[in-house]
mmCIF file of C-alpha atoms and ligand atoms in Angstrom:
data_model
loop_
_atom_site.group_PDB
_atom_site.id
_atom_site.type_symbol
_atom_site.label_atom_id
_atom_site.label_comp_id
_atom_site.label_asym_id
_atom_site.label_seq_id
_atom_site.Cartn_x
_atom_site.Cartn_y
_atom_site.Cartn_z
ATOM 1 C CA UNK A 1 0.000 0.000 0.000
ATOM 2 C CA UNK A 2 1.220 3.402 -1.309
ATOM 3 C CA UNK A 3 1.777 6.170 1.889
ATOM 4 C CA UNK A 4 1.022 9.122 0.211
ATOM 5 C CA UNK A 5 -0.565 10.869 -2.281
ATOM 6 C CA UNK A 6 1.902 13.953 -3.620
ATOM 7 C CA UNK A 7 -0.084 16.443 -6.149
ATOM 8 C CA UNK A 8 2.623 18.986 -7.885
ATOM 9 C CA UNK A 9 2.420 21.040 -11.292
ATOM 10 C CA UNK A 10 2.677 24.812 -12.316
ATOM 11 C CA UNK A 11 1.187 27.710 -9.845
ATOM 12 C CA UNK A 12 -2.163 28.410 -10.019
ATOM 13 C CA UNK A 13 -3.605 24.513 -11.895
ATOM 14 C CA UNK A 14 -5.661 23.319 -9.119
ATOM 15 C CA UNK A 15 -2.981 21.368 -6.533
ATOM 16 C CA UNK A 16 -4.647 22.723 -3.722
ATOM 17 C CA UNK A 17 -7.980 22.904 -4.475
ATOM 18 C CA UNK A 18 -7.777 19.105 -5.944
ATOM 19 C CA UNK A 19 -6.724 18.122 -3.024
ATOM 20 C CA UNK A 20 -8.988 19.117 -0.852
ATOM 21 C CA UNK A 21 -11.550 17.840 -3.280
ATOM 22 C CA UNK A 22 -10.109 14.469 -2.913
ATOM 23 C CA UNK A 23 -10.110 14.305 0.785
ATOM 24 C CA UNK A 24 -13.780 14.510 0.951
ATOM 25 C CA UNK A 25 -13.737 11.540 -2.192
ATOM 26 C CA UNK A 26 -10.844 9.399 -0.346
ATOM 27 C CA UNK A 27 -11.079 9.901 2.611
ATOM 28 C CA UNK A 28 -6.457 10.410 3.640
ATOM 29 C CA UNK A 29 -5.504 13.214 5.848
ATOM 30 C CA UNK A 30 -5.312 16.720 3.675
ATOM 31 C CA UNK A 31 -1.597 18.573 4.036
ATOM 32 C CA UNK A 32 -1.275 21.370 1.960
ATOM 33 C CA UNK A 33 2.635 22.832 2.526
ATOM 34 C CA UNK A 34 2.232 26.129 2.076
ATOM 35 C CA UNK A 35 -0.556 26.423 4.259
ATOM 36 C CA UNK A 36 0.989 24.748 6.423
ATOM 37 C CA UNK A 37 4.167 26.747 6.080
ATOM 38 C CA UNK A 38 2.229 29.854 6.423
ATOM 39 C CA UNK A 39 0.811 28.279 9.828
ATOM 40 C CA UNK A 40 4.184 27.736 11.317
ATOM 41 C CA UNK A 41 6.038 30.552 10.383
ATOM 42 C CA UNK A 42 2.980 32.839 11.068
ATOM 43 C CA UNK A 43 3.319 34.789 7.978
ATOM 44 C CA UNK A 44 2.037 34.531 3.862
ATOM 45 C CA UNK A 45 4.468 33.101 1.661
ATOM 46 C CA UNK A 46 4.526 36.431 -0.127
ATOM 47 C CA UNK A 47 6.370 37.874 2.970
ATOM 48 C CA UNK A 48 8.563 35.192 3.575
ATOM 49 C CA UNK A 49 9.954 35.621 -0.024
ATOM 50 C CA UNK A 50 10.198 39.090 0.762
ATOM 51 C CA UNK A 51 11.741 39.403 4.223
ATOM 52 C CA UNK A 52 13.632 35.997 4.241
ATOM 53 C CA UNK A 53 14.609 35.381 0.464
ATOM 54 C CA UNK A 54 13.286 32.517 -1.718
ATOM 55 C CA UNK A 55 16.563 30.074 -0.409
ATOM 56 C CA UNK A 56 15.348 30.466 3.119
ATOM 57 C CA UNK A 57 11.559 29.375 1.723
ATOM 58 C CA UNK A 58 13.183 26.426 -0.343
ATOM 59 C CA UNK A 59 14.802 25.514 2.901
ATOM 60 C CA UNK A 60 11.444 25.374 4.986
ATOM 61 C CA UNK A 61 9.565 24.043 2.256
ATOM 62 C CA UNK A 62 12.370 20.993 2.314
ATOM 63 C CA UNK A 63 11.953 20.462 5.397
ATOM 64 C CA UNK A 64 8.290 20.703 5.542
ATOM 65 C CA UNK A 65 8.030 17.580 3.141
ATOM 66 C CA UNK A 66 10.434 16.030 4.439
ATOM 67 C CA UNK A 67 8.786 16.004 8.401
ATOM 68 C CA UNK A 68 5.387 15.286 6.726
ATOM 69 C CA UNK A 69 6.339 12.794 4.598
ATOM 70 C CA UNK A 70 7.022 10.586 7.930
ATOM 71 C CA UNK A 71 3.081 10.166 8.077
ATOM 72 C CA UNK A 72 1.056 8.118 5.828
ATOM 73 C CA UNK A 73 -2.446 8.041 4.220
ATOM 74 C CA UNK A 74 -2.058 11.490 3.322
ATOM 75 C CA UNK A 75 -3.337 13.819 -0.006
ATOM 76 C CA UNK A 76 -0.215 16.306 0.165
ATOM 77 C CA UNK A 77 -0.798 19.518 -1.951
ATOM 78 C CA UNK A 78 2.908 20.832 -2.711
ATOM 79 C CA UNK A 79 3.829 24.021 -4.114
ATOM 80 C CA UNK A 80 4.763 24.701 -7.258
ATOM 81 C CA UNK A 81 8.304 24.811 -6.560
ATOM 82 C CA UNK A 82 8.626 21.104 -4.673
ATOM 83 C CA UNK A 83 10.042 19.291 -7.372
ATOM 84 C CA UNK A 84 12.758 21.607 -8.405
ATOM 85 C CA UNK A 85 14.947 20.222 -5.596
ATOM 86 C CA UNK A 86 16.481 16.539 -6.480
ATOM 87 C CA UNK A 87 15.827 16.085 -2.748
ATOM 88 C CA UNK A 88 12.399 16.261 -2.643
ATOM 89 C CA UNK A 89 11.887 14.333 -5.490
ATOM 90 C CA UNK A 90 13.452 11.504 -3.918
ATOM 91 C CA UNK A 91 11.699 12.055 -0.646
ATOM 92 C CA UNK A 92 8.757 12.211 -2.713
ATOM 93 C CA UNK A 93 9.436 8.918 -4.578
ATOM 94 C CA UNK A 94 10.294 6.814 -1.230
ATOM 95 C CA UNK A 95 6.919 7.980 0.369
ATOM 96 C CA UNK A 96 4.497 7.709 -2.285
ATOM 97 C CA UNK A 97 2.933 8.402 -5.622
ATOM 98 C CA UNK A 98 3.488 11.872 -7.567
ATOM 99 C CA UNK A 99 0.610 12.928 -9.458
ATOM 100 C CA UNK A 100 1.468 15.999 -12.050
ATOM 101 C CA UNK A 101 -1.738 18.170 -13.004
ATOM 102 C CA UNK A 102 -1.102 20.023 -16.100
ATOM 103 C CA UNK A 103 -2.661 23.077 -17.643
ATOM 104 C CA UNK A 104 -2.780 25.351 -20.745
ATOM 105 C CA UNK A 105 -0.769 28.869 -20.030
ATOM 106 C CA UNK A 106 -4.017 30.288 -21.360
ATOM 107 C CA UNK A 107 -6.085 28.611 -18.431
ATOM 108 C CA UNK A 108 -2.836 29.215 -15.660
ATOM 109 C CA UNK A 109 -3.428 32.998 -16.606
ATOM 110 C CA UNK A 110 -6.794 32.693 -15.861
ATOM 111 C CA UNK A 111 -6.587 30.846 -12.502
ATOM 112 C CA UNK A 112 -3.961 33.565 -11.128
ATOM 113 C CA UNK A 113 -4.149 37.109 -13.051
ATOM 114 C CA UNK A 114 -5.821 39.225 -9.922
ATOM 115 C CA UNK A 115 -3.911 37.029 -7.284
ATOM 116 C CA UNK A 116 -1.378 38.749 -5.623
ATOM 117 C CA UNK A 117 0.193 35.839 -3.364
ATOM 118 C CA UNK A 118 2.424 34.015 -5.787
ATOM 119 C CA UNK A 119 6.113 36.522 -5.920
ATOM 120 C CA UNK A 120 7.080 34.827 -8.570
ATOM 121 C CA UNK A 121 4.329 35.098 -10.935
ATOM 122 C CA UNK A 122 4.529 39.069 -10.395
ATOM 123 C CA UNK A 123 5.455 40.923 -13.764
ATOM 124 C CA UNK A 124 4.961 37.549 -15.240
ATOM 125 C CA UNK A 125 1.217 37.299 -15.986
ATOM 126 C CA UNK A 126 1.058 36.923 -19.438
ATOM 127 C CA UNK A 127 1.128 34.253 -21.994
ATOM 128 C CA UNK A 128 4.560 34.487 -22.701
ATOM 129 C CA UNK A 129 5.659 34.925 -18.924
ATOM 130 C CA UNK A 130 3.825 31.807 -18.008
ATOM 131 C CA UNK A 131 5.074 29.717 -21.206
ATOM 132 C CA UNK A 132 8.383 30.144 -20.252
ATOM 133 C CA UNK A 133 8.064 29.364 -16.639
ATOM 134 C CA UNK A 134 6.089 26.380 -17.240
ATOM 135 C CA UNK A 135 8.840 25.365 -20.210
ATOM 136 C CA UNK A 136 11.430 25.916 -17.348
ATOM 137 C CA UNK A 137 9.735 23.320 -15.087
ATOM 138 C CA UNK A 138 8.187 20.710 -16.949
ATOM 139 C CA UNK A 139 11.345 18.670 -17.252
ATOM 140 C CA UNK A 140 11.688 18.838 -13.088
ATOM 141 C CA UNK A 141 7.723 17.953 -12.894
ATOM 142 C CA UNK A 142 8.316 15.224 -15.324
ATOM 143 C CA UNK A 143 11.274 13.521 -13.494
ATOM 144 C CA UNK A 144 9.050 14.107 -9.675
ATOM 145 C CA UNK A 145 5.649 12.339 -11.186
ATOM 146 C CA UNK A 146 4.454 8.621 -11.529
ATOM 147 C CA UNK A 147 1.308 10.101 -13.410
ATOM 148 C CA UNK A 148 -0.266 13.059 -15.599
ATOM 149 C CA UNK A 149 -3.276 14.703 -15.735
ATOM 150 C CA UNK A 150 -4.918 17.062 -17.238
ATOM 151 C CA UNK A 151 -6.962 19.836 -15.896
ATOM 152 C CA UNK A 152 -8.253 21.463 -18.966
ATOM 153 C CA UNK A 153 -11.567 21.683 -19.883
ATOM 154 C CA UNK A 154 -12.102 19.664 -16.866
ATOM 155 C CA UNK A 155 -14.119 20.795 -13.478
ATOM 156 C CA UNK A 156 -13.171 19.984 -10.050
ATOM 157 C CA UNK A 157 -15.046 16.816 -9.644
ATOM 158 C CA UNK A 158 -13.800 15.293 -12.859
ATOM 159 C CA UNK A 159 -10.416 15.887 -12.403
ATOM 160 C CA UNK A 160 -10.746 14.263 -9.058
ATOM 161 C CA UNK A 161 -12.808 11.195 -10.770
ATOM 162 C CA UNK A 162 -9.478 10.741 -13.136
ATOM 163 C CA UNK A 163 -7.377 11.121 -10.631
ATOM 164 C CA UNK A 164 -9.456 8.030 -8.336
ATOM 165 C CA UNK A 165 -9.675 6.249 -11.851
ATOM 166 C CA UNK A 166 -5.715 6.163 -11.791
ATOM 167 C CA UNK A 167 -4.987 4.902 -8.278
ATOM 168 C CA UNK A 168 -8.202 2.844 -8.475
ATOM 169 C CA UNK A 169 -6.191 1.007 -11.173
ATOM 170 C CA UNK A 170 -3.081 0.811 -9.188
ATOM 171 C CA UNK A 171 -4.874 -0.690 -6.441
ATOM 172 C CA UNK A 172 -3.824 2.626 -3.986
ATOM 173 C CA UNK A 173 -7.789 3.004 -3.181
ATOM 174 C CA UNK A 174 -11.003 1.493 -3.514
ATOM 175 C CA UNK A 175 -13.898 2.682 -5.815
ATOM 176 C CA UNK A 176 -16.254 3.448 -3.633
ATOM 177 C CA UNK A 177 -19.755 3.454 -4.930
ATOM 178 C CA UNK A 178 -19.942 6.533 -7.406
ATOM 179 C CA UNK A 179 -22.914 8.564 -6.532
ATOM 180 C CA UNK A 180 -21.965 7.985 -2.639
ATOM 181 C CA UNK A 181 -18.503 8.891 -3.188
ATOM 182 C CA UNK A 182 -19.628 12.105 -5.185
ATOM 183 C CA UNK A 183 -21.675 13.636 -2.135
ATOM 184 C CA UNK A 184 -18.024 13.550 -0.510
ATOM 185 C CA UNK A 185 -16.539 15.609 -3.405
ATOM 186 C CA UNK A 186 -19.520 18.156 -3.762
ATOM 187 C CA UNK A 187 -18.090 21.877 -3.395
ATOM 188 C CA UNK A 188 -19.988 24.397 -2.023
ATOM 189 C CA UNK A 189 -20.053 27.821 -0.562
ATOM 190 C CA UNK A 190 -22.472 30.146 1.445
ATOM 191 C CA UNK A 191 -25.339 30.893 -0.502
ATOM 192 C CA UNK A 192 -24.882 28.277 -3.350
ATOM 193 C CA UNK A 193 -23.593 30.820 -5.670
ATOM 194 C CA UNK A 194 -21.967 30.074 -8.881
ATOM 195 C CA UNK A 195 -18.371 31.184 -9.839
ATOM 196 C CA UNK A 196 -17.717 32.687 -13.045
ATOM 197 C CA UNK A 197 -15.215 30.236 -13.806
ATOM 198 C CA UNK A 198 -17.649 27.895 -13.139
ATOM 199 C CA UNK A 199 -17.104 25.692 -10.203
ATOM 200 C CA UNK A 200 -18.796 26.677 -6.452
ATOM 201 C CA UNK A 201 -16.244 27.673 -3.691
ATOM 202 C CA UNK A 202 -13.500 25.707 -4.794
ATOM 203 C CA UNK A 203 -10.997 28.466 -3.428
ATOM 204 C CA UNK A 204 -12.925 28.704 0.117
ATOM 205 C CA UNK A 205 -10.131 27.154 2.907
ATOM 206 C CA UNK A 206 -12.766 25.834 5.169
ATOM 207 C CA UNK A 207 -15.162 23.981 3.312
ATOM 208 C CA UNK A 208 -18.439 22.618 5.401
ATOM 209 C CA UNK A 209 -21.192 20.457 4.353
ATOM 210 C CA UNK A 210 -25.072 20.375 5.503
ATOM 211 C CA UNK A 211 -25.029 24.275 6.331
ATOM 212 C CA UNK A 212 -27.518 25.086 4.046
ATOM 213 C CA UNK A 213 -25.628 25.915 1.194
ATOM 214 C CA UNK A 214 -25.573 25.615 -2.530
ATOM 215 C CA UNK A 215 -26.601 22.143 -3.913
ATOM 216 C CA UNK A 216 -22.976 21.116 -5.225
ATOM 217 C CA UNK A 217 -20.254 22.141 -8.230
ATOM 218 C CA UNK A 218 -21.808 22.902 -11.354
ATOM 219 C CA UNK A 219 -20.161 21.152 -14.516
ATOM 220 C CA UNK A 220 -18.174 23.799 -16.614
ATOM 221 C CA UNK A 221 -16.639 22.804 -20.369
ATOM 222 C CA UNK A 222 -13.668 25.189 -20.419
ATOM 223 C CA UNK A 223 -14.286 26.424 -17.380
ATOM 224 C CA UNK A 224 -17.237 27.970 -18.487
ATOM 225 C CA UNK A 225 -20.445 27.741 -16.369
ATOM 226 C CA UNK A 226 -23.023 25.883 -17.725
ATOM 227 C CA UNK A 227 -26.418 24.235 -16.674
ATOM 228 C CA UNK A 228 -26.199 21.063 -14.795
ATOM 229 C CA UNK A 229 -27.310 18.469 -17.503
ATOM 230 C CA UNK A 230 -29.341 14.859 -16.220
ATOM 231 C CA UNK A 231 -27.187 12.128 -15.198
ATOM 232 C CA UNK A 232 -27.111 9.751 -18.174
ATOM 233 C CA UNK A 233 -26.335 13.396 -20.440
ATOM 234 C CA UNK A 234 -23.724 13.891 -17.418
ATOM 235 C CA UNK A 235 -21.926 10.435 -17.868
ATOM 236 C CA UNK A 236 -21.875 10.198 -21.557
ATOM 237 C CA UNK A 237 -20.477 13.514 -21.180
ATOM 238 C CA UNK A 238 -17.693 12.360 -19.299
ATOM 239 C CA UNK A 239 -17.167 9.398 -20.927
ATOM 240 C CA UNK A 240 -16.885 12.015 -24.022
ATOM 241 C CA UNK A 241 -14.352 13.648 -22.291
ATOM 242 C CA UNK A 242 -12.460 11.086 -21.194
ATOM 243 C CA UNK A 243 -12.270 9.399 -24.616
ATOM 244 C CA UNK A 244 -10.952 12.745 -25.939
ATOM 245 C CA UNK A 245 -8.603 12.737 -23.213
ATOM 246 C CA UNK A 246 -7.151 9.486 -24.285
ATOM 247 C CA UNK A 247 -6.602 11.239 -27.865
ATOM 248 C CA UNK A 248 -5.583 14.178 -26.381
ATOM 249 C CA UNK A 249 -2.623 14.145 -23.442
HETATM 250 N N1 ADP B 1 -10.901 22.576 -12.269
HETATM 251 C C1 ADP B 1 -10.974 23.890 -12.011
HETATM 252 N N2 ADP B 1 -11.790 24.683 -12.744
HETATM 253 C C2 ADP B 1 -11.850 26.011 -12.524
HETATM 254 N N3 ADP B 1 -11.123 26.674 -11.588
HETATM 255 C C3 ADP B 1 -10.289 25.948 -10.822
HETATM 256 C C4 ADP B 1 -10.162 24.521 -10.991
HETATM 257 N N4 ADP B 1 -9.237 24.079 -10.103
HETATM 258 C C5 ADP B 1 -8.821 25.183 -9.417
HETATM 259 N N5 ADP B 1 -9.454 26.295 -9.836
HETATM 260 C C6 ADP B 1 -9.229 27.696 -9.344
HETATM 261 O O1 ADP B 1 -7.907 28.074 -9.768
HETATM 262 C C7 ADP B 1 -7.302 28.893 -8.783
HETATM 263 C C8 ADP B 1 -5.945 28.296 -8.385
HETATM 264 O O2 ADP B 1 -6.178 27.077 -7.707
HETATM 265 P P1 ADP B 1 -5.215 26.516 -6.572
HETATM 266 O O3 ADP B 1 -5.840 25.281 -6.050
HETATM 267 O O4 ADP B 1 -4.866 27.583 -5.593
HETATM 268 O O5 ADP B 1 -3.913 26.171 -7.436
HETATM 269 P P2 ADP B 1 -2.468 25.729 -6.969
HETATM 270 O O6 ADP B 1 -2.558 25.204 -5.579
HETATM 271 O O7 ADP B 1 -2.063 24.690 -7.959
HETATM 272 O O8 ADP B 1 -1.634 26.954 -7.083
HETATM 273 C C9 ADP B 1 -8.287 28.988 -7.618
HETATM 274 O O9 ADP B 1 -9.014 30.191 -7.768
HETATM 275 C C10 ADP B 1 -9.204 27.797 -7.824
HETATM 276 O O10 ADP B 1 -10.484 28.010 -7.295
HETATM 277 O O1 S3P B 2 5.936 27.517 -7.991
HETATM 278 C C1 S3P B 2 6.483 28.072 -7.011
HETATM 279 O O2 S3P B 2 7.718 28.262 -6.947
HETATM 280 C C2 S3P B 2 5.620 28.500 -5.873
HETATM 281 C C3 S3P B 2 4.311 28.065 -5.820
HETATM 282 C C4 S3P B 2 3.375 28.493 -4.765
HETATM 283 O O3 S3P B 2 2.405 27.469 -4.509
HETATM 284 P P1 S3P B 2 1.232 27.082 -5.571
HETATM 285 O O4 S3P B 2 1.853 26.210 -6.625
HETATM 286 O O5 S3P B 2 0.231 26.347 -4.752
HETATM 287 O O6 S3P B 2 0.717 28.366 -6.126
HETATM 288 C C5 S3P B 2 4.140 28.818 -3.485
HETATM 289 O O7 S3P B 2 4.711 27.647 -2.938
HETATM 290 C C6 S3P B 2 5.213 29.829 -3.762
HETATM 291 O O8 S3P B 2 4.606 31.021 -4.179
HETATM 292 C C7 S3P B 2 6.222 29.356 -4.813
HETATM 293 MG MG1 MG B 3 -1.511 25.654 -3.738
#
């Protein structure tokens, strides 16, 4: 049995939002690191990179995997920076399975144009900025993960049902019965409001069910919101889209 469940991949493609997605579906322990980070050293990562240096955050964030990494049965959201150290790669590779989630620039800019939390994506927020970054990394993510998926196109809930597909198949977790297990991965927040990029409170930390709130993520094709459709339209839409995956990653 596997011990851990690593997520990494560019800034701003879902890691910690997929994560705590698949807690509620799986049912491991959620760590993200740089919440975690920001916990212990009582400040955003923003101000660590700017009173400390980014070394001195590469150093914590080390040794952040590295203590948590002792645990098992856990869905660990890294930062986008993890697998640029050899180190953590390894430490990654004796504790677990690496899953890479990969997105379009186009859909990165998105995800993080009016976020200011990410130093290193400031004066960089443009197609070209995030090409290169991403062109930069890929080899490192490469060499970190076991798997690769996709989130484009894709909402919350069926990047998380790809994601159980894969370790299903590896025999890291049981399927647990679909519709039950989807209840665990609805996303919600106050007032059931939709997003404009079309899934529902995705971003919110502390995510609660049965307080009255919205009646679950709504399915989005390009992120785009979109009318729930009836289940058997729903599946052969995702069957669809996983077919085209297939083709297209
Ligand atoms: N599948 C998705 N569809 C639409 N928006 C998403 C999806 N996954 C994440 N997001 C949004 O993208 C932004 C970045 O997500 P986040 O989980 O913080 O990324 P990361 O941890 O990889 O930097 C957040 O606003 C989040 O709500
Ligand atoms: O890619 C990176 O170097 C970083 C990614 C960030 O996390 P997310 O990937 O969750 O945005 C955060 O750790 C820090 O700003 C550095
Ligand atoms: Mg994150």
């Amino acid at each position: 049995m596997i011990k851990n469940l690593y997520l990494v991949g560019f800034m701003g493609v879902g890691k910690s939002t997929i994560a705590r997605a698949l807690r509620r579906r799986i049912g491991w322990e959620l760590v993200d690191i740089d919440s975690m980070i920001v916990r212990e050293q009582g400040m955003p990562v923003a101000q660590i990179f700017a009173e400390r240096g980014e070394e001195e955050f590469r150093r914590i964030e080390s040794e952040t995997l590295a203590r948590i990494s002792e645990g098992k049965h856990q869905i660990i959201s890294c930062g986008g920076g993890v697998p640029m150290r050899q180190e953590n790669i390894r430490i990654m590779k004796e504790n677990g399975i690496c899953i890479l989630l990969t997105a379009s620039p186009y859909v990165i800019l998105r995800r993080v144009e009016k976020d200011t939390s990410r130093p290193l994506l400031q004066g960089k927020k443009t197609i070209k900025g995030i090409s290169g970054l991403i062109r930069e990394r890929m080899p490192y993510y490469e060499k970190a993960c076991d798997e690769r998926v996709s989130v484009n196109r894709r909402t919350v809930r069926m990047v998380v049902d790809e994601i159980v597909r894969r370790m299903t198949k590896r025999g890291y977790v049981q399927e647990q019965n679909r519709e039950q297990s989807r209840e665990k991965t609805e996303i919600r927040e106050p007032g059931g409001g939709r997003r404009k990029d079309g899934i529902r409170g995705a971003g919110a930390q502390d995510l609660k069910q049965g307080q009255g709130w919205g009646s679950g993520e709504s399915r989005a094709t390009g992120d785009r919101t979109q009318k729930r459709p009836k289940t058997d339209q729903r599946l052969r839409a995702e069957r669809k889209s996983k077919n085209g995956e297939r083709k297209g990653d």
